[in-house]
CSV table of C-alpha atoms and ligand atoms in Angstrom, one decimal:
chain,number,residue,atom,x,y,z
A,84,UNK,CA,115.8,-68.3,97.7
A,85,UNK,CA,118.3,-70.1,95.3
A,86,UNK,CA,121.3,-71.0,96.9
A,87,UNK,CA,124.4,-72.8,95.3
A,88,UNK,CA,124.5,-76.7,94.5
A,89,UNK,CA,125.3,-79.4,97.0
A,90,UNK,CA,128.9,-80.2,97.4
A,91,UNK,CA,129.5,-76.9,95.2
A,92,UNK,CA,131.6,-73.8,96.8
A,93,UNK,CA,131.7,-70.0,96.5
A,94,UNK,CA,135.5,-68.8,97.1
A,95,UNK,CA,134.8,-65.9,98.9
A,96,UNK,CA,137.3,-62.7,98.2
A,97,UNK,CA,139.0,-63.5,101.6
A,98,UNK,CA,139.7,-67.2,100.6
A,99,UNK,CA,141.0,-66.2,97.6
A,100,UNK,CA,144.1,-64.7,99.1
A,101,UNK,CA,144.9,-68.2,100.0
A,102,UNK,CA,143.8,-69.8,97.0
A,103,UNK,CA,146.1,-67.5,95.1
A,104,UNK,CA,149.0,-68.3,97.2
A,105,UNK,CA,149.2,-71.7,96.8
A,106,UNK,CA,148.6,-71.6,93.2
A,107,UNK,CA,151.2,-68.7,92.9
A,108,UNK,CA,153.6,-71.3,94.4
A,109,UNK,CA,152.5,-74.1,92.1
A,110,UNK,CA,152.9,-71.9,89.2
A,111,UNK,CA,156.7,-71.3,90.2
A,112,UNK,CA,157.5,-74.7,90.8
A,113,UNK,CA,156.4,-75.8,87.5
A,114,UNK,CA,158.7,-72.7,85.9
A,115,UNK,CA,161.2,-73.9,87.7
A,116,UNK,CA,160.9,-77.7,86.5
A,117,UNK,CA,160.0,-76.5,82.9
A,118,UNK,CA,156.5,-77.5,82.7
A,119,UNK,CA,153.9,-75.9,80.4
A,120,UNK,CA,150.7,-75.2,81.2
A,121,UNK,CA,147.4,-76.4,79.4
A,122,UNK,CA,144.0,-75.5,79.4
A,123,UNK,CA,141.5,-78.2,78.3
A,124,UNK,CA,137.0,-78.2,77.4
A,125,UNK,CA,135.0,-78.4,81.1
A,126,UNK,CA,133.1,-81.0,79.3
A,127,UNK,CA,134.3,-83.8,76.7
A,128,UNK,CA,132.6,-86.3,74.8
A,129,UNK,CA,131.5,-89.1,77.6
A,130,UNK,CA,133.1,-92.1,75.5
A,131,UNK,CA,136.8,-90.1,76.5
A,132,UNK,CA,136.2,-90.6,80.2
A,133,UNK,CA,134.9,-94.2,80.0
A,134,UNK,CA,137.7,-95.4,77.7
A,135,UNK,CA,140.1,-93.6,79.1
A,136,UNK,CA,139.6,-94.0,82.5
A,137,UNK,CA,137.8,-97.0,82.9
A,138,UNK,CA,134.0,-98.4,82.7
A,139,UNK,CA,134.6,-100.3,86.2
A,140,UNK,CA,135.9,-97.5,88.4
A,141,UNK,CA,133.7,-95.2,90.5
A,142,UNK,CA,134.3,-92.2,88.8
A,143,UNK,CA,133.0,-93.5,85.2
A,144,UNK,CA,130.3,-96.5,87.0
A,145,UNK,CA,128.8,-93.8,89.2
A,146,UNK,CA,130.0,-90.2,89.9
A,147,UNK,CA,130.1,-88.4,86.4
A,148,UNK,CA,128.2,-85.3,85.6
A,149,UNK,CA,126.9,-86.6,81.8
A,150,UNK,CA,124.0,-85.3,80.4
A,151,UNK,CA,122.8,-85.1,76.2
A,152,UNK,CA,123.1,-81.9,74.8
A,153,UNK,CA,120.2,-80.5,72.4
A,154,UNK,CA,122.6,-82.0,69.3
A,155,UNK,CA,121.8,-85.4,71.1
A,156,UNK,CA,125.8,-85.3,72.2
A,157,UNK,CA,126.5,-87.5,75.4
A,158,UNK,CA,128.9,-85.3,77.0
A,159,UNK,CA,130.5,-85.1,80.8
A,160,UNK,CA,131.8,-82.4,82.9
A,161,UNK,CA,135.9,-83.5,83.6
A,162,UNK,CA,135.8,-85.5,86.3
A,163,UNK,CA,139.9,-85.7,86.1
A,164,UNK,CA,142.3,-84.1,83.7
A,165,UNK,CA,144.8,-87.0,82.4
A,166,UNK,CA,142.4,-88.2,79.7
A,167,UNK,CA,141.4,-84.8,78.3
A,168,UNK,CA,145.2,-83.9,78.3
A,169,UNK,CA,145.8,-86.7,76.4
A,170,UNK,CA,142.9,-86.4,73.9
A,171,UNK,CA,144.4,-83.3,73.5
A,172,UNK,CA,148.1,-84.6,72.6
A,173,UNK,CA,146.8,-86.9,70.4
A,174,UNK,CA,144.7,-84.2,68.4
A,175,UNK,CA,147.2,-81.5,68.3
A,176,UNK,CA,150.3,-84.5,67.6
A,177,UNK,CA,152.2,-82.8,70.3
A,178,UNK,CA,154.2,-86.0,70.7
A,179,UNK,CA,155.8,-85.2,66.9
A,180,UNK,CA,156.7,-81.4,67.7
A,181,UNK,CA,158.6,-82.6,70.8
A,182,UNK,CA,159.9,-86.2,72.1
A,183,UNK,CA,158.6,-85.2,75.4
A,184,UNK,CA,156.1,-82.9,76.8
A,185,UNK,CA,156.4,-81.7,80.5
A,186,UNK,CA,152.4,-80.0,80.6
A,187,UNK,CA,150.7,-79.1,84.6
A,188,UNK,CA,147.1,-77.9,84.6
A,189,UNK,CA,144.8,-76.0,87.3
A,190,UNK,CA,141.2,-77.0,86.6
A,191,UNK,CA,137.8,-76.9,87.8
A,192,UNK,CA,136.7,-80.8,88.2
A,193,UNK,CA,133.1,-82.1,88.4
A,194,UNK,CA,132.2,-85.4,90.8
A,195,UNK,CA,129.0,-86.7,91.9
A,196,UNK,CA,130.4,-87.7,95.3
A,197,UNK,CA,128.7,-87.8,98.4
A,198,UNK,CA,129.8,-84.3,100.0
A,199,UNK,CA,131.7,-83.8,103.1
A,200,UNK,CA,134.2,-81.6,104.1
A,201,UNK,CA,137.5,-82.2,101.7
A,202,UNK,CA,135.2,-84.0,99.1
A,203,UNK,CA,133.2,-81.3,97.0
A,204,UNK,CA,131.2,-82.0,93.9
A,205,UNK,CA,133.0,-78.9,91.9
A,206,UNK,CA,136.5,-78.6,93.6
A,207,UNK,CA,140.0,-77.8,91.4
A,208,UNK,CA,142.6,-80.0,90.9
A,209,UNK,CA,146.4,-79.2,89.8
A,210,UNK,CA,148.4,-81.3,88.5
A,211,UNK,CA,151.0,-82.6,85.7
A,212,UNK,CA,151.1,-85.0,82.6
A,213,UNK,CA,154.6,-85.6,81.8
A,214,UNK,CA,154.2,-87.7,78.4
A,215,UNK,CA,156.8,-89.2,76.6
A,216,UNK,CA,159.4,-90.9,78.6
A,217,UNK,CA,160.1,-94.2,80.3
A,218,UNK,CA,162.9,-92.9,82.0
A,219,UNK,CA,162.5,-93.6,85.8
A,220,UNK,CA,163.7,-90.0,86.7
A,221,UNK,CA,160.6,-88.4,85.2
A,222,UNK,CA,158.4,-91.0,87.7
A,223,UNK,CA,161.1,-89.3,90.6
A,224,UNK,CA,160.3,-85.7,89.2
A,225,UNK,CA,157.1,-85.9,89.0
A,226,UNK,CA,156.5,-86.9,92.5
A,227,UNK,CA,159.1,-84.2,93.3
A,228,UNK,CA,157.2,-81.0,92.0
A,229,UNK,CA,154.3,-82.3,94.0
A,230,UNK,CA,156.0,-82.7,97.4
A,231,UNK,CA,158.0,-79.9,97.4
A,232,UNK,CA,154.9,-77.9,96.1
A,233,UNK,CA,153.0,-78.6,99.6
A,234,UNK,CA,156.3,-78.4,101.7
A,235,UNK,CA,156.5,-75.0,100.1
A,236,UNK,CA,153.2,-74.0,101.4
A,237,UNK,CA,154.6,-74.8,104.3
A,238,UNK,CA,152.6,-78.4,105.2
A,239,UNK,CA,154.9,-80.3,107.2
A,240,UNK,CA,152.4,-83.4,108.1
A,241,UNK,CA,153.4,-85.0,105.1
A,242,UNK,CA,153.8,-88.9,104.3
A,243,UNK,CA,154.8,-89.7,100.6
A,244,UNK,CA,153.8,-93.2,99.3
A,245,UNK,CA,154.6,-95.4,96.6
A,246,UNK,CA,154.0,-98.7,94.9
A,247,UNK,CA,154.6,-100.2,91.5
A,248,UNK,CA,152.2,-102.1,89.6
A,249,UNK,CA,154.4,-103.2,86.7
A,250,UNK,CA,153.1,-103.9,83.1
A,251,UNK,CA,149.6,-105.6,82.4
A,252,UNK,CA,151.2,-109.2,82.4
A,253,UNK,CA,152.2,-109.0,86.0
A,254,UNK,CA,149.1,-107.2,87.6
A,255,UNK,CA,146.7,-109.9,85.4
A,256,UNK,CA,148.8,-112.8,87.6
A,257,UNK,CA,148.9,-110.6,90.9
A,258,UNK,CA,144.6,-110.3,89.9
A,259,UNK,CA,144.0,-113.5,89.6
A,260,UNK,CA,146.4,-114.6,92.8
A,261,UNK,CA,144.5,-111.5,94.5
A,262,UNK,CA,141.3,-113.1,93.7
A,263,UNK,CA,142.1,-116.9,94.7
A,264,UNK,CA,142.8,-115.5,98.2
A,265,UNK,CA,139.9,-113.6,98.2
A,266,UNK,CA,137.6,-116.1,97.4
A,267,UNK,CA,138.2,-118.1,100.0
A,268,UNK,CA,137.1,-115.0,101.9
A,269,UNK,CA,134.5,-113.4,100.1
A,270,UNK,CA,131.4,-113.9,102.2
A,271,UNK,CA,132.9,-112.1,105.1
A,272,UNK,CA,134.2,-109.0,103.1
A,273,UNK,CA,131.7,-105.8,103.0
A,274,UNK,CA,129.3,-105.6,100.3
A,275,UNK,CA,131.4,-102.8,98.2
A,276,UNK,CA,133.9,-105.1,97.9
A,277,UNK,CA,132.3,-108.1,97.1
A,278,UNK,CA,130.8,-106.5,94.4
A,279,UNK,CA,134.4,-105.6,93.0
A,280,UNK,CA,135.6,-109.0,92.9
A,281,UNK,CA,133.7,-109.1,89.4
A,282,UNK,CA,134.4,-105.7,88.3
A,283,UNK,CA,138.0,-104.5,89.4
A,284,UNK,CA,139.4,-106.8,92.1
A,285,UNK,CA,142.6,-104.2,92.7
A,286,UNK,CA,140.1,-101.8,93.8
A,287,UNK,CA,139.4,-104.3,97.1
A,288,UNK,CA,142.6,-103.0,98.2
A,289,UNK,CA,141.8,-99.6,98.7
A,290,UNK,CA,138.5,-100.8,100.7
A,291,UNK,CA,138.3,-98.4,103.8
A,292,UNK,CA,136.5,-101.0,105.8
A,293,UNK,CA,138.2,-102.1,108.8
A,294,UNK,CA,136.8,-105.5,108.9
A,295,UNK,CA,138.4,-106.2,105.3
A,296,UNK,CA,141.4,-104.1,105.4
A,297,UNK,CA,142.1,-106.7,108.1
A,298,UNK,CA,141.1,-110.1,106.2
A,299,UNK,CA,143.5,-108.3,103.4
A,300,UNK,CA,146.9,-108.6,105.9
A,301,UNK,CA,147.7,-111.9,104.7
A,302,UNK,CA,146.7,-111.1,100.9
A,303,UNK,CA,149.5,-111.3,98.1
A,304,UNK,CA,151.3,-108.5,97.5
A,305,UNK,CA,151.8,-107.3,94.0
A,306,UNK,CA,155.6,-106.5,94.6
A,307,UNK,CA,156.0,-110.4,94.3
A,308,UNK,CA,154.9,-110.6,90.7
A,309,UNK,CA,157.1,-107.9,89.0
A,310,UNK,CA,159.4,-109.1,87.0
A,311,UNK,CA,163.0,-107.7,86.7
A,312,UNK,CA,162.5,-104.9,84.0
A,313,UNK,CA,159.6,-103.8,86.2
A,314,UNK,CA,161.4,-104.3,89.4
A,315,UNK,CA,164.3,-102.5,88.2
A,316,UNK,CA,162.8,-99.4,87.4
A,317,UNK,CA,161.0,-99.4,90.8
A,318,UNK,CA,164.5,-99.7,92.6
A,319,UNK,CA,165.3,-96.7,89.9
A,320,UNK,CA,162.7,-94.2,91.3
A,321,UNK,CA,163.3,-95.2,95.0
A,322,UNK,CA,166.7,-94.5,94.7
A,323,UNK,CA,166.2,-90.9,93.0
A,324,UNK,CA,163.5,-90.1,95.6
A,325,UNK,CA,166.5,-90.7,98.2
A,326,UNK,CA,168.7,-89.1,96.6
A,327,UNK,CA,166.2,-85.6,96.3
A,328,UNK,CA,165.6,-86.5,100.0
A,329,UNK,CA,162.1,-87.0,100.1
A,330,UNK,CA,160.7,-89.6,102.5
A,331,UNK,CA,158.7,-92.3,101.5
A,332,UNK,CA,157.2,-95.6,102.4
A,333,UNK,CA,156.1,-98.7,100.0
A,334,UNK,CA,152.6,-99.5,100.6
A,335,UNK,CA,152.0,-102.7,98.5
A,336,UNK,CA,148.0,-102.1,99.0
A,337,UNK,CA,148.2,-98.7,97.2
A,338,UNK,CA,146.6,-99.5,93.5
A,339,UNK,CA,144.9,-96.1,93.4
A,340,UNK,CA,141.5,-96.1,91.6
A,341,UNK,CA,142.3,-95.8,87.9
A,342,UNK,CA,142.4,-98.7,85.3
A,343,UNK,CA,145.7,-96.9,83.8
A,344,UNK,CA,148.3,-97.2,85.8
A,345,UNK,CA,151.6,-99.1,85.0
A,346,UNK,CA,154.6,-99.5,87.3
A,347,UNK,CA,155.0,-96.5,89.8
A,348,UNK,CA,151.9,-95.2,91.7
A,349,UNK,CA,152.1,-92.7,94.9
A,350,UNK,CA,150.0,-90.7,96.8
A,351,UNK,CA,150.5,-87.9,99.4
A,352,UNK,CA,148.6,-88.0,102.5
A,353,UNK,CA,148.1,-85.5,105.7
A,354,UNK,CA,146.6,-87.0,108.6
A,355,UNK,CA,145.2,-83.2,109.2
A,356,UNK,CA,142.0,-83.2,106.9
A,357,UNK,CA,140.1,-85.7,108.6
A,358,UNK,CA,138.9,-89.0,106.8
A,359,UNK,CA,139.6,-87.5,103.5
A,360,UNK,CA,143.6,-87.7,103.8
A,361,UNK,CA,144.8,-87.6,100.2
A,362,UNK,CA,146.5,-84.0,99.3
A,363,UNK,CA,147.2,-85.5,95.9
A,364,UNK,CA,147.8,-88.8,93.9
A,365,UNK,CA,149.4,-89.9,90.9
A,366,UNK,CA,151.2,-92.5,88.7
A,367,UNK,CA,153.1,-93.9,85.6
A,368,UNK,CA,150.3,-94.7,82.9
A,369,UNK,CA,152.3,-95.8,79.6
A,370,UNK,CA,149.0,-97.0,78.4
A,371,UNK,CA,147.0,-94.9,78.3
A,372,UNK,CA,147.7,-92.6,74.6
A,373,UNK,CA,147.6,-96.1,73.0
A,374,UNK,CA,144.0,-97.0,74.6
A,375,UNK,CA,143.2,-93.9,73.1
A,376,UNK,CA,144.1,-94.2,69.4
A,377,UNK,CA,147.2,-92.6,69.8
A,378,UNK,CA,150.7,-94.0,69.7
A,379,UNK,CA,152.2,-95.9,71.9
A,380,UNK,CA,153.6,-93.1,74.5
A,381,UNK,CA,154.5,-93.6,77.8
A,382,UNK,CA,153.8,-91.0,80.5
A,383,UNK,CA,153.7,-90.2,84.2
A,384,UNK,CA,151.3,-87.3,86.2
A,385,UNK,CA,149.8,-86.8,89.5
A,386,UNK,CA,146.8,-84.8,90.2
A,387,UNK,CA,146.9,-82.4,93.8
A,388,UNK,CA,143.0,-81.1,95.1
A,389,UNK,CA,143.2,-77.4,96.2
A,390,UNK,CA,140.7,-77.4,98.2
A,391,UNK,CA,141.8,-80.3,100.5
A,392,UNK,CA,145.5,-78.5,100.7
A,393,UNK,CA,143.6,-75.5,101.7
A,394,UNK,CA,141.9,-77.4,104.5
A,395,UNK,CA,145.6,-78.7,105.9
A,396,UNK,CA,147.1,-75.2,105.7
A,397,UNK,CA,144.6,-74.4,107.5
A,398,UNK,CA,145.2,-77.1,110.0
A,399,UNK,CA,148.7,-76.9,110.6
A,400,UNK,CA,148.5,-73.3,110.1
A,401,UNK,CA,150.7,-73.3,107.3
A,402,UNK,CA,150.9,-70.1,106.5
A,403,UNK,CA,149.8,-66.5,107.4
A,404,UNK,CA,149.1,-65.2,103.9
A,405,UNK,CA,150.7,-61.1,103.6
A,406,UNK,CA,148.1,-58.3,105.4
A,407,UNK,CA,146.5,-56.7,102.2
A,408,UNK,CA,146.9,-52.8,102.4
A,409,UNK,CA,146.4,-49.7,99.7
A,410,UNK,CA,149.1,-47.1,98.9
A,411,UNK,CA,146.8,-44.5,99.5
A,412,UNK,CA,142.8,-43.3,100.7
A,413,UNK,CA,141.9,-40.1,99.1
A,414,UNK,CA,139.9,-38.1,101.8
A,415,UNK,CA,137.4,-35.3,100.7
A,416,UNK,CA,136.8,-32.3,102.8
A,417,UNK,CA,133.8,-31.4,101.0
A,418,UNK,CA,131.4,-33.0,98.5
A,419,UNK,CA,131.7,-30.9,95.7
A,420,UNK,CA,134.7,-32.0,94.6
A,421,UNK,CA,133.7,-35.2,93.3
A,422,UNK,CA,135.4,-34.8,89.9
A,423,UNK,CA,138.3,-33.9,91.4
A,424,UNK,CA,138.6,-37.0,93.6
A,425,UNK,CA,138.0,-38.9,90.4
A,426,UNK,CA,140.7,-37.2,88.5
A,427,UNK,CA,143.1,-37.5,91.1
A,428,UNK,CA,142.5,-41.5,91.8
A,429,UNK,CA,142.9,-41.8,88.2
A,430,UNK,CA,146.5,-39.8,88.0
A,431,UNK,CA,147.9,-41.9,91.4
A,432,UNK,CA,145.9,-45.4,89.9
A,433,UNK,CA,148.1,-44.0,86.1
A,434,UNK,CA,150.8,-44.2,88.0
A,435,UNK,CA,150.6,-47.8,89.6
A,436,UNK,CA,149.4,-46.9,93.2
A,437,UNK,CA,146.6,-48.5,94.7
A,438,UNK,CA,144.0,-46.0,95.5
A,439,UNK,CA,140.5,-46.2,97.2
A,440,UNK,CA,137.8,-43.3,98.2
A,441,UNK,CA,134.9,-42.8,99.5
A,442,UNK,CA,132.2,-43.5,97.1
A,443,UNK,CA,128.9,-42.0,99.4
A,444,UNK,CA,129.3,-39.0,101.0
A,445,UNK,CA,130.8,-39.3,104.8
A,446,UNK,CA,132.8,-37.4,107.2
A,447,UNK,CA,135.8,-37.1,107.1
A,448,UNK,CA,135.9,-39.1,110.5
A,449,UNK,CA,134.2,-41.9,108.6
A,450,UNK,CA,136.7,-41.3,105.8
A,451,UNK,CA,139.6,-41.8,108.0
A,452,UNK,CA,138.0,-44.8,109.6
A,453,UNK,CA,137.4,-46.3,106.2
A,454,UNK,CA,141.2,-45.5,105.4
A,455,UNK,CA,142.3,-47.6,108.2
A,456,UNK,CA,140.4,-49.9,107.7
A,457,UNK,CA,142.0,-50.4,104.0
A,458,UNK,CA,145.2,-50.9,106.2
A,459,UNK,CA,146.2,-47.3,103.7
A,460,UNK,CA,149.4,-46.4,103.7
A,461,UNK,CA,148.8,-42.7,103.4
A,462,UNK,CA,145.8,-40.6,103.0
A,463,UNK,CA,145.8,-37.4,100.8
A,464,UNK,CA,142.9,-34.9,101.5
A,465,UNK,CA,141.1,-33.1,98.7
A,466,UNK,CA,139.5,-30.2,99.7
A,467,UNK,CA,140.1,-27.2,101.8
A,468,UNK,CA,141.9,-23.5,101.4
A,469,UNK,CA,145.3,-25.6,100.6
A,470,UNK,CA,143.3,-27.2,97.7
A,471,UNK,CA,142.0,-24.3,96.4
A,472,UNK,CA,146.0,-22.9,96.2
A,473,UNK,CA,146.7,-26.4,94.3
A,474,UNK,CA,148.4,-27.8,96.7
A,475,UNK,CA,147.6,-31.6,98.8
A,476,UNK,CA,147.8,-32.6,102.1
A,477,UNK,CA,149.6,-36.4,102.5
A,478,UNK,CA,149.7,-37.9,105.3
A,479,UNK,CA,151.7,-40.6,106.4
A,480,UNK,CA,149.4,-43.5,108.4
A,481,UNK,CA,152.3,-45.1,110.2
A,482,UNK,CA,154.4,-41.6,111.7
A,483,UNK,CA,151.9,-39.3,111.3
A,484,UNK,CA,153.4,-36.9,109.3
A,485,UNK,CA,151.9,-34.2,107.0
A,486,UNK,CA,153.6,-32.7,104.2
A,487,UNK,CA,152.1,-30.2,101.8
A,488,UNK,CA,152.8,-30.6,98.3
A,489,UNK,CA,151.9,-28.5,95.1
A,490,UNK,CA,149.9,-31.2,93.3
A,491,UNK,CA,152.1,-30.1,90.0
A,492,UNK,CA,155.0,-31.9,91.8
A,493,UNK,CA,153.9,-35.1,91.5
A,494,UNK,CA,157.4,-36.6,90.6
A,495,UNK,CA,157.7,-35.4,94.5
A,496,UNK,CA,154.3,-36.9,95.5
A,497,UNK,CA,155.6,-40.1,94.2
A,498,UNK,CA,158.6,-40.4,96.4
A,499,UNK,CA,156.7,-39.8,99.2
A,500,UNK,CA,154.3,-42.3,98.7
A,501,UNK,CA,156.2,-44.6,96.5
B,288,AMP,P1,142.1,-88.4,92.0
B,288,AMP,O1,142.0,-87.7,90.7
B,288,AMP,O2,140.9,-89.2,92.5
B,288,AMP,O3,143.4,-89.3,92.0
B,288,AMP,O4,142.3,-87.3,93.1
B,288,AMP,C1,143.5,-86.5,93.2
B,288,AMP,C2,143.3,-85.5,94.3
B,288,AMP,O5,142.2,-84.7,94.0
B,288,AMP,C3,142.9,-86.1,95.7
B,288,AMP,O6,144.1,-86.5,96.4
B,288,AMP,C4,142.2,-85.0,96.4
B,288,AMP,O7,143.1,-84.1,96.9
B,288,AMP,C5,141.5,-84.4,95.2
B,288,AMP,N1,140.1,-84.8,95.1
B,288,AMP,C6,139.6,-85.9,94.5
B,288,AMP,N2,138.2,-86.0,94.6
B,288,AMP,C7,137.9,-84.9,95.2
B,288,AMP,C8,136.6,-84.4,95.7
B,288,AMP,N3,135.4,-85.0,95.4
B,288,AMP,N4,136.6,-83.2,96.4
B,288,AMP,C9,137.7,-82.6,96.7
B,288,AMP,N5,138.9,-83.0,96.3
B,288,AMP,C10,139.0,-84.1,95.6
């Protein structure tokens, strides 16, 4: 038997009433804030990702999905959405039809990660890109949307932090002061991170391991190399984040694991999804449409995984998604009338009701079991002396009553069941 991918998932139709939840509270948010959506390739050419996000980071160095097509084109499934967004604003010049452009995304995203539970091979990211502004209130707004997002799926286990790296000039001193202290160090660090010295010493901050997380207490701290500009537009967003209420801590460790991040960087965390805490994680990256032949735009994003918010809803019990129910079952006395169980579904399904029947041939006692089942509201029999006279039987599932109806009155049959 053939059975789905490693670290690949089927969303069964009773998870999808929860998938479509959250999303149809993502989808309001960004209304509300004004952000349009965009739809992007699954795959890109590969040189996108490892420009754009970086040849030393995990995602590029080990976890891509790239293959040749039969063109000989070197192509990759998205592992992440920022750099196809802004391939995309860059090809399309969106930054010339407007000064700023406030776009969110849901996607399908493709990692070669080892799989456990809240860390999937396929899983689906939302997110923003919010490209074209320096303006600190766009950092605040951004990490706004995304908060209130998960408060209003009703997570309440939520911790909000940030961290600036300021511009390149600043993180290359705090990387080289980074990697003096380390060097002192580096034969008792674990191998992961050893190995990163060379490659992307930043990323030795985010090392999981206990035994180096605590040789890193006494290590610089990057807040001690931003200069004012950047330091002032850190104070900026901390002050807006206040002011919108949300809580937050400063977590100078918190580099996050892409090459393109300038000043601000956050992430959201829930300590009720196990190992894998991150609900979603974001940044400023003014550098990134440059580093990509475009011009010189500055922007700010985040990107939220579904399937991890799922798995904290599920946790805290977030939310009790509405009991699905039909307006009405139609029962049929006798199996003859086929047709006109057809032709009646499709007059109540004209006239926006939802309508299920019985599509073998039970009993009526099967039928009615089957209607409850549905959670229907009310169940009209077809069939029967009454029938033959042109009139329908309704019943109402909740009080029980039975009312007969000519079925020419439907304007009356509708306000009955309506
Ligand atoms: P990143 O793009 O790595 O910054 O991740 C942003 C968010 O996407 C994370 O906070 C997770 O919620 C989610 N995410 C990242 N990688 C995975 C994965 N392999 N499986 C499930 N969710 C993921």
């Amino acid at each position: 038997m053939i059975k789905a991918i490693k670290g690949t998932n089927d969303i069964l139709p009773e998870e999808i009433v929860e998938w479509n939840y959250l999303i149809n509270v993502v989808q309001k948010k960004m209304q509300l804030f004004n952000y349009k959506e965009i739809r992007t390739p699954i795959f890109e050419h590969t040189a996108l990702f490892s420009r754009g996000i970086g040849e030393s980071t995990d995602i590029v160095s080990k976890e891509m999905y790239s293959f040749t097509d039969r063109s000989e084109n070197n192509v990759t499934l998205k592992p992440e959405m920022t750099a196809s967004v802004v391939r995309a604003f860059i090809e399309h010049s969106l930054g010339k039809q407007s000064g700023l452009n406030k776009l969110f995304y849901i996607s399908p995203m493709f990692r070669q990660e080892r799989p456990q539970a809240g860390r999937l091979r396929q899983f689906h990211q939302f997110g923003i890109e919010a490209i074209g502004s320096h303006n600190p209130m766009l950092d605040a707004e951004v990490i706004q949307v995304a908060f209130e997002i998960l408060r209003n799926v009703g997570l309440e286990d939520l911790t909000v932090t940030i961290n600036s790296l300021g511009i390149p000039e600043e993180r290359a001193k705090f990387s080289a002061a980074l990697k003096n202290f380390i060097e002192d160090r580096k034969s008792k660090l674990s191998e992961d991170s050893q190995r990163r010295l060379d490659t992307n010493v930043l990323r030795i901050l985010d090392s999981k391991d206990r035994n180096d997380q605590n040789l890193l207490k006494e290590a610089p701290s990057i807040l001690d190399f931003l200069g004012n500009e950047s330091l002032e537009h850190f104070e900026n967003v901390k002050a807006l984040l206040k002011s919108a209420e949300i809580p937050f801590t400063v977590e100078p460790k918190l580099v996050r694991g892409l090459d393109y991040y300038t000043h601000t960087t956050f992430e959201i965390t829930s300590t009720k999804v196990g190992s894998q805490s991150a609900l979603c994680g974001g940044g400023r990256y003014n550098l990134l449409v440059e580093q990509l032949e475009g011009p010189s735009t500055p922007a700010v994003g985040f990107a939220a995984g579904i399937e991890r918010i799922l798995l904290a809803c599920k946790s805290e019990q977030a939310f009790t998604p509405a009991k699905e129910e039909i307006d009405i079952y139609l029962i049929r006395l006798d199996n003859q009338l086929e047709k006109k169980t057809f032709e009646m579904a499709s007059l109540f399904r004209g006239n926006n009701l939802k309508v299920e029947l019985d599509y073998s041939t039970r009993s009526v006692k099967a039928q009615m079991r089957e209607a409850n089942k549905y959670n229907a509201r009310f169940v009209v029999f077809i069939g029967g002396e009454e029938f033959g006279n042109g009139q329908i039987q309704i019943k109402n599932m909740q009080t029980g009553d039975q009312t007969l109806l000519s079925i020419k009155d439907l304007e009356k049959i509708l306000q009955i069941v309506k």
